[in-house]
mmCIF file of C-alpha atoms and ligand atoms in Angstrom:
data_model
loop_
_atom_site.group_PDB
_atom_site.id
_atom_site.type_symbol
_atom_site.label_atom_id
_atom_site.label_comp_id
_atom_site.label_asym_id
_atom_site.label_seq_id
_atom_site.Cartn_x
_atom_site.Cartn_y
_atom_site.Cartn_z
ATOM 1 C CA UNK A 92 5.493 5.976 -29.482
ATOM 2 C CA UNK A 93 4.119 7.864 -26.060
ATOM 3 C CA UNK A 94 2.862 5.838 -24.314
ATOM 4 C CA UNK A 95 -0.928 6.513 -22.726
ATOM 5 C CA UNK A 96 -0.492 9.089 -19.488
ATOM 6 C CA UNK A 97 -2.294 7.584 -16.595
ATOM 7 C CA UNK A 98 -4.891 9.626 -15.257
ATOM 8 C CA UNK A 99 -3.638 12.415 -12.638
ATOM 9 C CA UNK A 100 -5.793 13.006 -9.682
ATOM 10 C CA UNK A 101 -4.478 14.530 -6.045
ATOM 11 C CA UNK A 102 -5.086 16.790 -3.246
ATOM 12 C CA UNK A 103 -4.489 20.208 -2.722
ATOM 13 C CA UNK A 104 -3.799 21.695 1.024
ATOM 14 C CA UNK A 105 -1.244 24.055 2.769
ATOM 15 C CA UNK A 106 1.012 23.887 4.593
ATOM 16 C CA UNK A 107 1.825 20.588 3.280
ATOM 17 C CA UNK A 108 1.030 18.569 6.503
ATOM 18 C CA UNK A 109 0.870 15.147 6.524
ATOM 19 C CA UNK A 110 -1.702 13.661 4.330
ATOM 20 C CA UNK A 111 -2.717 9.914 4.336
ATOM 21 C CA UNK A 112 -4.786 11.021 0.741
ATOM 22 C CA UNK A 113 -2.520 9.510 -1.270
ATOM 23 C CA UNK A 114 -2.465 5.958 0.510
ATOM 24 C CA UNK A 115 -5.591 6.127 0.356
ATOM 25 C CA UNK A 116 -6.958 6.958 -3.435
ATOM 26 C CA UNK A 117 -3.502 4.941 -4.881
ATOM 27 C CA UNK A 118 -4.528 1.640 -2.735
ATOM 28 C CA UNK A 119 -8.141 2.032 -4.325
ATOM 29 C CA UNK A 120 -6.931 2.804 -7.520
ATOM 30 C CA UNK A 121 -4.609 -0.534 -7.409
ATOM 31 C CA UNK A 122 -7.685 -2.585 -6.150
ATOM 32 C CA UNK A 123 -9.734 -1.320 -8.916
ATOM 33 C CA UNK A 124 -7.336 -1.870 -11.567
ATOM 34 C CA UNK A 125 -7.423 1.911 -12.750
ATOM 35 C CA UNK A 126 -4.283 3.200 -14.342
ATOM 36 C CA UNK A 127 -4.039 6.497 -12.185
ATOM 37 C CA UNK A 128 -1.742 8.448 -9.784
ATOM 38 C CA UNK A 129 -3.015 10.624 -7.030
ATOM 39 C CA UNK A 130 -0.059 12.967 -5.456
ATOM 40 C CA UNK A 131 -0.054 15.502 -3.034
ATOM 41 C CA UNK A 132 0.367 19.352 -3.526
ATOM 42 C CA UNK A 133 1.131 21.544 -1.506
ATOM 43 C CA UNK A 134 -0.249 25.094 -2.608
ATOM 44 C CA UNK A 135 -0.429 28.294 -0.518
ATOM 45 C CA UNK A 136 -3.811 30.492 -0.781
ATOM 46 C CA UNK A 137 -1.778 33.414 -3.196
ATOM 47 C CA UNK A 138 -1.057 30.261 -5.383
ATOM 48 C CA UNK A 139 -4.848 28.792 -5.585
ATOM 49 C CA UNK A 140 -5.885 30.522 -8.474
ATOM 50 C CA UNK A 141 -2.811 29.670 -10.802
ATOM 51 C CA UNK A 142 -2.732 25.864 -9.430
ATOM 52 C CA UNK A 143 -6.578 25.822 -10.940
ATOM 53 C CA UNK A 144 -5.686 27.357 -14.000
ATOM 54 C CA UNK A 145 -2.757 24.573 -13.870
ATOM 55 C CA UNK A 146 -4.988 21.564 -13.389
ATOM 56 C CA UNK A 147 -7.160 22.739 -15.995
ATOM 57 C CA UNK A 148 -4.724 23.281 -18.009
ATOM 58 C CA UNK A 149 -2.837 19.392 -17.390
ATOM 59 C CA UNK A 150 -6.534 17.634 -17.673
ATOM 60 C CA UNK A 151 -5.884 16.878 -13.929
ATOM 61 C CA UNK A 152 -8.759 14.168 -13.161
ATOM 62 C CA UNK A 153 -10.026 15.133 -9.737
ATOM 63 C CA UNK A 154 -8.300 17.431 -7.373
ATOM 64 C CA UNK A 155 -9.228 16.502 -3.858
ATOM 65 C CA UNK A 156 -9.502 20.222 -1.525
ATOM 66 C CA UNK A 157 -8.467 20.196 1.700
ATOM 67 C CA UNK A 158 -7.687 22.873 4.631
ATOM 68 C CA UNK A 159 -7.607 26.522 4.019
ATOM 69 C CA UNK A 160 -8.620 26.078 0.630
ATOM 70 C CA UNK A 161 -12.735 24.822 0.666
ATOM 71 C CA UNK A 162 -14.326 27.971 0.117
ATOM 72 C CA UNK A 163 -11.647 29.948 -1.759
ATOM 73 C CA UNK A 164 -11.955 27.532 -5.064
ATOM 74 C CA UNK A 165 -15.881 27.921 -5.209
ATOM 75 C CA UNK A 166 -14.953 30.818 -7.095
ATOM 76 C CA UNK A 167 -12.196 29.276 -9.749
ATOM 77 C CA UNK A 168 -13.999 26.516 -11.152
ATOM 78 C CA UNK A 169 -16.803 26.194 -14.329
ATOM 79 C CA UNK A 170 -19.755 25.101 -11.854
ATOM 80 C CA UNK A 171 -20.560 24.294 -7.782
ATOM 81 C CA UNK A 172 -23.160 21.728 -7.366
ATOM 82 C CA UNK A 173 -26.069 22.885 -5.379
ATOM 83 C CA UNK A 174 -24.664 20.933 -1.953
ATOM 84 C CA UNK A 175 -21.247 22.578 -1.832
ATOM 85 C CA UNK A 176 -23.059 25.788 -1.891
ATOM 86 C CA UNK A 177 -25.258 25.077 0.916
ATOM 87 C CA UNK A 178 -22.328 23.439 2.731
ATOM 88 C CA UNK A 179 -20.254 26.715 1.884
ATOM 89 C CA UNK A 180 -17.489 24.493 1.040
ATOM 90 C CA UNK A 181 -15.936 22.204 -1.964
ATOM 91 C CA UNK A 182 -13.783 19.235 -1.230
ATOM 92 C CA UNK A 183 -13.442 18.000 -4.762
ATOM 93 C CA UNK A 184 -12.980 19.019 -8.249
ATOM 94 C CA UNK A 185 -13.813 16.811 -10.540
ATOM 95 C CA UNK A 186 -13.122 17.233 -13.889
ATOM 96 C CA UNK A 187 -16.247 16.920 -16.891
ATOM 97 C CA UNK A 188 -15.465 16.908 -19.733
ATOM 98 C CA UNK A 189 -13.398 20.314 -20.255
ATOM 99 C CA UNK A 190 -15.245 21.665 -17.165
ATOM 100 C CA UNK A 191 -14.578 21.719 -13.542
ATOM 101 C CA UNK A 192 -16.907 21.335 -11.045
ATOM 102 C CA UNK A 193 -16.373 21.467 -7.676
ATOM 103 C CA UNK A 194 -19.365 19.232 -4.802
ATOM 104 C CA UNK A 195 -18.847 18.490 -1.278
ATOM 105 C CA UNK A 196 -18.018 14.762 -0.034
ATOM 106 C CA UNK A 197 -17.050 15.780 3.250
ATOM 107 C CA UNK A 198 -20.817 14.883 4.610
ATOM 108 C CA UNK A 199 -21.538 11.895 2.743
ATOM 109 C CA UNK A 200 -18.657 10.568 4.494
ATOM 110 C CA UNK A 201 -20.110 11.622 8.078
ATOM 111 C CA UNK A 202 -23.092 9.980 6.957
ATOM 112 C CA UNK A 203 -21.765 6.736 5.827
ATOM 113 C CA UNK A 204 -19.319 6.768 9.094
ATOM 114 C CA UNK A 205 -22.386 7.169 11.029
ATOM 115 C CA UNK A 206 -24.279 4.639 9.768
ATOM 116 C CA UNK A 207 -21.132 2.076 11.015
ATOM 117 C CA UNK A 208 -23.288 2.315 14.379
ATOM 118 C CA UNK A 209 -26.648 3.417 14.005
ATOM 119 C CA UNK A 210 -29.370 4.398 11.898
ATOM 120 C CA UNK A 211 -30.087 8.263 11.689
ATOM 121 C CA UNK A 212 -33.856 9.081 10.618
ATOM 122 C CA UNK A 213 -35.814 10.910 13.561
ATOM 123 C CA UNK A 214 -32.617 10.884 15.957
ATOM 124 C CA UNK A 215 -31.094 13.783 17.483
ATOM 125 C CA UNK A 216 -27.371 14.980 17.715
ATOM 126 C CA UNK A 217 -25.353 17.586 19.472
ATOM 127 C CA UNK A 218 -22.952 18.794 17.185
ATOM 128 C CA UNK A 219 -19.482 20.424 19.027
ATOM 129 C CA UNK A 220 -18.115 23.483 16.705
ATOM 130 C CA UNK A 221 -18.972 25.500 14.086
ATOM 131 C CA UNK A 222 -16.653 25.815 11.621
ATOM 132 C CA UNK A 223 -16.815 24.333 8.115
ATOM 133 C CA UNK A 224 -17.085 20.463 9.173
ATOM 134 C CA UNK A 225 -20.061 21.717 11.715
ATOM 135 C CA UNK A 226 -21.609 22.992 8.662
ATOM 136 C CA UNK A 227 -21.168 19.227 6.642
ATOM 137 C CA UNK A 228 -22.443 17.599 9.786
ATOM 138 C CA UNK A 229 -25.931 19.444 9.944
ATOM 139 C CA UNK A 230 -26.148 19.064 6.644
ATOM 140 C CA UNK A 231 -25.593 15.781 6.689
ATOM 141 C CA UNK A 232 -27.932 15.261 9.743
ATOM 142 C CA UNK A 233 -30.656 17.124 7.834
ATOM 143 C CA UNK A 234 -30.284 14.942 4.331
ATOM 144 C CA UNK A 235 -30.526 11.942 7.135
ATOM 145 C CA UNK A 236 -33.820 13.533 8.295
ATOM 146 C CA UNK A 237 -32.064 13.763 12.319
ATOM 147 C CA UNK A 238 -32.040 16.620 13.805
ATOM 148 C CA UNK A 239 -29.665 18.678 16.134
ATOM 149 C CA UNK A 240 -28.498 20.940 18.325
ATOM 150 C CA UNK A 241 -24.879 22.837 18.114
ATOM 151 C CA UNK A 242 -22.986 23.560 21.158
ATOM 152 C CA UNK A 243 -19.891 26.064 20.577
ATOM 153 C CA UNK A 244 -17.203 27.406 22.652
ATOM 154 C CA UNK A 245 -18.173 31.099 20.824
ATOM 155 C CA UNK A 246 -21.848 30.675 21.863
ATOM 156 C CA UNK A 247 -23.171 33.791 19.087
ATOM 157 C CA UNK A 248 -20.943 31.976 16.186
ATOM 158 C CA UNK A 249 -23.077 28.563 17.012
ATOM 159 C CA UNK A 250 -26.266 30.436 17.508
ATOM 160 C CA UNK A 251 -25.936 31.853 13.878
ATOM 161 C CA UNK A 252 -24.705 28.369 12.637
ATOM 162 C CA UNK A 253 -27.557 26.744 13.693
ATOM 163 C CA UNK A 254 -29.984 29.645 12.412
ATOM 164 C CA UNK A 255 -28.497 29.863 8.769
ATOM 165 C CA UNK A 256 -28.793 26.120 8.797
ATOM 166 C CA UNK A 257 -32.241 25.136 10.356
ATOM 167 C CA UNK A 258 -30.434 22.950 13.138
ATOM 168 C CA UNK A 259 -32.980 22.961 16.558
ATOM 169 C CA UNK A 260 -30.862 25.029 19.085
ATOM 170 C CA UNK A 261 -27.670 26.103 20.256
ATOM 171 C CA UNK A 262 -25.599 26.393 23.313
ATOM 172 C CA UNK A 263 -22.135 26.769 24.943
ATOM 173 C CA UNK A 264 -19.664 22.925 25.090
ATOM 174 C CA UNK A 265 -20.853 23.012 28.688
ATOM 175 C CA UNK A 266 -24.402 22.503 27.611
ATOM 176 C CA UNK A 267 -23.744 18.779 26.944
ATOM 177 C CA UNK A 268 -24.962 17.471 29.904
ATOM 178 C CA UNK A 269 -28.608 19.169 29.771
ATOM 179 C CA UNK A 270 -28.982 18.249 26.237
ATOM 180 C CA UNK A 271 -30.993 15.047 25.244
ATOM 181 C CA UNK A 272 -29.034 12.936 22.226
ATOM 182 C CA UNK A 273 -28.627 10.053 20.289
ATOM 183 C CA UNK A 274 -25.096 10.866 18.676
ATOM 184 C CA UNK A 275 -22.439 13.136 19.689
ATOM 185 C CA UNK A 276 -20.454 14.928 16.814
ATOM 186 C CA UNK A 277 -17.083 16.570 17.536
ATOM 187 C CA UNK A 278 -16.055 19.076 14.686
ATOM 188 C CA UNK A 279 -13.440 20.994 17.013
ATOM 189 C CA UNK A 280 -10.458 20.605 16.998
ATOM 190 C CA UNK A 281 -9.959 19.977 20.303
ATOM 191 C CA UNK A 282 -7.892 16.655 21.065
ATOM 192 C CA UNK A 283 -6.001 16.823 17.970
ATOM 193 C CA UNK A 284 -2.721 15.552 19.178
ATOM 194 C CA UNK A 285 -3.464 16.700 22.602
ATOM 195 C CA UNK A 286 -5.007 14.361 25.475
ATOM 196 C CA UNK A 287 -7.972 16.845 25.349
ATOM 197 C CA UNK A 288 -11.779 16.426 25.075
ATOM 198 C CA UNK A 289 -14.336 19.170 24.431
ATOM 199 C CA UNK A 290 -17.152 18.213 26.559
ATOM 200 C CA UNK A 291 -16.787 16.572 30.105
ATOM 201 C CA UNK A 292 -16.629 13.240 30.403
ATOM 202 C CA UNK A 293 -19.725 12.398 32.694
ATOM 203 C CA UNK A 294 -21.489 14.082 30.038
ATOM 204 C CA UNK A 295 -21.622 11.137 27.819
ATOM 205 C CA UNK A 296 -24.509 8.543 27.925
ATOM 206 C CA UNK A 297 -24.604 5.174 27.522
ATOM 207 C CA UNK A 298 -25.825 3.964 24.670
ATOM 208 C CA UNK A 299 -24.946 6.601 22.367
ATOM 209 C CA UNK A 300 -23.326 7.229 19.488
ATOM 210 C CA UNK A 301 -20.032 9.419 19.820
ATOM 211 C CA UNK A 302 -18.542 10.267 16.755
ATOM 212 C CA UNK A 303 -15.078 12.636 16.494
ATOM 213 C CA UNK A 304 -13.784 14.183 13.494
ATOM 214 C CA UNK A 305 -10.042 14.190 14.922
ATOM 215 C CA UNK A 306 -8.513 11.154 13.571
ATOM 216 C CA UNK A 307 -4.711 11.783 15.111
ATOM 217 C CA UNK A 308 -4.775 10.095 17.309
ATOM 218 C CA UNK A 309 -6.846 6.924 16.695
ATOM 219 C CA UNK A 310 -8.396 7.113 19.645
ATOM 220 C CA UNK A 311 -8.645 10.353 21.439
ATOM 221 C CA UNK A 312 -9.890 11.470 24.826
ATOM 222 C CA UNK A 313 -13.409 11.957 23.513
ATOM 223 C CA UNK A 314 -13.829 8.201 22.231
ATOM 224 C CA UNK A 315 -11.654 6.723 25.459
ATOM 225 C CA UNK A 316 -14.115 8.551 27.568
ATOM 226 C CA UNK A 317 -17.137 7.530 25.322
ATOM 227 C CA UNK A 318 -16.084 3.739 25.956
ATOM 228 C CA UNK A 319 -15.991 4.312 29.472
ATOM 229 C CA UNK A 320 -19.389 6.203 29.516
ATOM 230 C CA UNK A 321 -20.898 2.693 27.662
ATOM 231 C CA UNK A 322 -21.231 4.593 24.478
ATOM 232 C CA UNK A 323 -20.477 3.612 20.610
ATOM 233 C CA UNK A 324 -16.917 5.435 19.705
ATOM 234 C CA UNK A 325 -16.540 6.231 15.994
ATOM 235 C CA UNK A 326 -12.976 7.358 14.657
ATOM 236 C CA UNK A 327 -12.556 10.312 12.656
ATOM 237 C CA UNK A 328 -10.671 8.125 10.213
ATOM 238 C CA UNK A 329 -14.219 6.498 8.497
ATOM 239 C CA UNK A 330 -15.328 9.976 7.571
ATOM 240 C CA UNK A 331 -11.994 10.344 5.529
ATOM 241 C CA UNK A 332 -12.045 7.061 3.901
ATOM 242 C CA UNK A 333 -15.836 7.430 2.635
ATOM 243 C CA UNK A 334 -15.591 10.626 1.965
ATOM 244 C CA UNK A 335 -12.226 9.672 -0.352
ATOM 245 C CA UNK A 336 -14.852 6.248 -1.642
ATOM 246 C CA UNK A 337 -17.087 9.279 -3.009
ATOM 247 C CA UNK A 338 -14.317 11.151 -4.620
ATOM 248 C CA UNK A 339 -12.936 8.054 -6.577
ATOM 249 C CA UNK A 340 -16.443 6.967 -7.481
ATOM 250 C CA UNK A 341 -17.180 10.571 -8.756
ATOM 251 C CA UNK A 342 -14.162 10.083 -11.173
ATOM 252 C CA UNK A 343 -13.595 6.441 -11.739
ATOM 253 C CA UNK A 344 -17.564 5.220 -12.250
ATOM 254 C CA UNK A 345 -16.386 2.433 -9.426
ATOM 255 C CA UNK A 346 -16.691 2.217 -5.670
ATOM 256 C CA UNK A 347 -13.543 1.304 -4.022
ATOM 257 C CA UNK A 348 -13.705 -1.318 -0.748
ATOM 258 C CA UNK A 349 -13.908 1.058 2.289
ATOM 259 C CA UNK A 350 -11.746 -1.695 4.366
ATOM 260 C CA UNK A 351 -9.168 -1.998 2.079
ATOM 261 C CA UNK A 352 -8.999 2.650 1.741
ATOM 262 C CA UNK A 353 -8.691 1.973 5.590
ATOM 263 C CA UNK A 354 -5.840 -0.201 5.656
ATOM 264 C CA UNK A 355 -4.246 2.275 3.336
ATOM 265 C CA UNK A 356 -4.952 4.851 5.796
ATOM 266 C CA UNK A 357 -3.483 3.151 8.848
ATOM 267 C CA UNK A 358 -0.392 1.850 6.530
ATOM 268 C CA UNK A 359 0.946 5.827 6.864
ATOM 269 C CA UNK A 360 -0.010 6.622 10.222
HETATM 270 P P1 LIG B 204 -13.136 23.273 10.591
HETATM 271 O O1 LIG B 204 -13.341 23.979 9.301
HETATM 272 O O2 LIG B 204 -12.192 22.108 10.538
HETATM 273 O O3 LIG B 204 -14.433 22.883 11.236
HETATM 274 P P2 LIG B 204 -12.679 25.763 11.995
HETATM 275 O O4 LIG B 204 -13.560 26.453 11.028
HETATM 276 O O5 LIG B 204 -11.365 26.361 12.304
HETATM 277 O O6 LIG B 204 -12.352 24.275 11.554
HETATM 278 O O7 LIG B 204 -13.517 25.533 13.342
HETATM 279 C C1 LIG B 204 -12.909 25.091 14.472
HETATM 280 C C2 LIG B 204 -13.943 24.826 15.560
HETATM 281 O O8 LIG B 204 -13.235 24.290 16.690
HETATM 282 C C3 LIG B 204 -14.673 26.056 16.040
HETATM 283 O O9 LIG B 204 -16.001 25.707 16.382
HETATM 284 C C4 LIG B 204 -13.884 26.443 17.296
HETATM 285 O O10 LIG B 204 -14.649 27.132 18.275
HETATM 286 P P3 LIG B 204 -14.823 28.751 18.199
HETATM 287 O O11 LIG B 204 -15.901 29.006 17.190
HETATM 288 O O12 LIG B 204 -15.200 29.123 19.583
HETATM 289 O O13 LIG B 204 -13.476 29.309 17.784
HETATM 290 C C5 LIG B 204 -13.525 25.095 17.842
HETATM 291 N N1 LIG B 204 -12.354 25.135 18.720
HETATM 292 C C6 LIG B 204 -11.062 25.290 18.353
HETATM 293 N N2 LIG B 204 -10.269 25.276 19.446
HETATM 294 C C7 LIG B 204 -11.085 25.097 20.520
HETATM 295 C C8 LIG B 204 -10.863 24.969 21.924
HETATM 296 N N3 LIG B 204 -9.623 25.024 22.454
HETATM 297 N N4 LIG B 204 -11.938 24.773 22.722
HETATM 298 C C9 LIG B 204 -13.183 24.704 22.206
HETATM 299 N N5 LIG B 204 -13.458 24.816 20.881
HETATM 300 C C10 LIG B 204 -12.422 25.005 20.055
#
C-alpha cells in the first residue's frame, strides 16, 4: 500500500537566490505537527504559466510568490482576492478546493512587524520607494487607518504612487528631513548588502519608528543610524516571518509561533 503523500507547499522565485522560505514554513510545519514539505523552485518568467498549470495539476497546497513573479500569476490562477488586486500583487496561491486563488500577505506582515513597536491608528509614515512593497506598505498603512507620505528617488513615479493609492503627499528621498513622522518605511532597495542608507542620517528622529524591508544584512545602515538617532529599529526579517505565519495559516487552519519561524530564519542566514 501507498502510503498518504504529505501535503506539498513551496515558493516560487527566479533566479533561484537564496531563500530562507523553506526554514521557515518546514520549522512551522514541524511545530505544528502537520505532515507537509515546503521546497523551493526556481522558475523563470517564460516558465510561469506551465509551473501553474503544474501545481494545479500535482494538488500543490500553497505556492508562496516571490520576486519577478507577483503580478505575472494574477492572471493564471481561478480567482484574486479583492486585496491582491488593490495591492497589484499576489504572494500566495493557495489552493481551494480544485481552485487557485491567489491574496497578498506581504502587508499583513508589515503590519504585524509594525505593531512589534508601536501602535498605528492616526500616525503618519514616510514611506521610501515605490515599487511593489511601497504599494503593500500604504496599503497596509491605510487598513491601519495611518496615513503617509512617499518619498522616491524618481519623484513623478512616487507622485503617481501616492495618487493611485490615496497616500497624503509625495517627494524626492531628500525630503526626509522636512517631513513630520511617526514611522519610517524603507521599500528600496538600497542597503541590500551594501553599507548604504536611503535617507541621511540626521534625518531620523528620536522616538520614531524606523522600519526597513532589507533584511540582508540584519542590521543595515538605515537601522544602525536609526539607533543612533534614538529611534525604534525594526528588521526586515519580521515582515517575512508574519507574512510566511499568514501563508501557513491560510493553508493549515493553524497559526505557527512567530519566534520559533524566526529562529528558522536566522538558522540559514
Ligand atoms: P520592490 O517590488 O521590491 O519594491 P522595485 O519595484 O524594483 O522593488 O522598486 C525598487 C524601489 O527602490 C524603487 O522605488 C526605486 O526607486 P526608483 O523608482 O527611483 O527606481 C528604489 N531604488 C532602487 N535603487 C535605488 C537607489 N540606488 N537609490 C534610491 N532608490 C533606489
Amino acid at each position: 500500500m501507498i502510503a498518504p503523500s504529505p501535503e506539498l507547499c513551496g515558493v516560487i522565485l527566479h533566479p533561484a537566490a537564496h531563500t530562507r522560505s523553506p526554514a521557515m514554513h518546514n520549522a512551522a510545519f514541524e511545530a505544528l505537527g502537520l505532515d507537509a514539505t515546503y521546497l523551493a523552485f526556481d522558475v523563470p518568467p517564460e516558465r510561469l504559466e506551465a509551473a501553474i498549470a503544474g501545481a494545479r495539476a500535482l494538488g500543490i497546497r500553497q505556492l508562496a510568490v516571490s520576486i519577478p513573479h507577483k503580478a505575472a500569476v494574477m492572471a493564471l490562477v481561478d480567482e484574486v482576492d479583492e486585496t491582491a488586486r488593490t495591492i497589484g500583487a499576489a504572494n500566495t496561491i493557495t489552493r481551494q478546493g480544485e481552485r487557485l486563488v491567489a491574496t497578498n500577505t506581504d502587508w499583513i506582515g508589515l503590519t504585524r512587524a509594525l505593531e512589534r513597536e508601536t501602535s498605528l491608528a492616526g500616525k503618519h509614515a514616510v514611506v521610501l520607494g515605490a515599487g511593489g512593497t511601497a504599494r503593500a506598505a500604504i496599503f497596509a498603512l491605510s487598513q491601519a487607518g495611518a496615513t503617509c507620505t512617499v518619498l522616491n528617488r524618481t519623484v513623478d513615479k512616487g507622485a503617481a504612487l501616492a495618487a493611485e493609492l490615496g497616500a497624503a503627499g509625495s517627494g524626492s528621498l531628500h525630503d526626509l528631513a522636512d517631513c513630520a513622522h511617526d514611522i519610517v518605511i524603507n521599500t528600496t532597495s538600497v542597503g541590500l548588502r551594501s553599507d548604504a542608507s536611503p535617507v541621511a542620517a540626521d534625518a531620523l528622529r528620536e522616538g520614531t519608528v524606523v522600519f526597513d524591508a532589507v533584511y540582508d544584512p540584519a542590521e543595515t545602515r538605515l537601522l544602525a543610524d536609526a539607533v543612533r538617532a534614538g529611534a525604534r529599529p525594526i528588521g526586515g526579517k519580521w515582515m517575512l516571518v508574519y507574512q510566511a505565519v499568514e501563508q501557513v495559516e491560510a493553508w493549515a487552519g493553524q497559526r505557527p509561533d512567530p519566534e520559533r519561524m524566526a529562529e528558522a530564519f536566522e538558522s540559514v542566514g
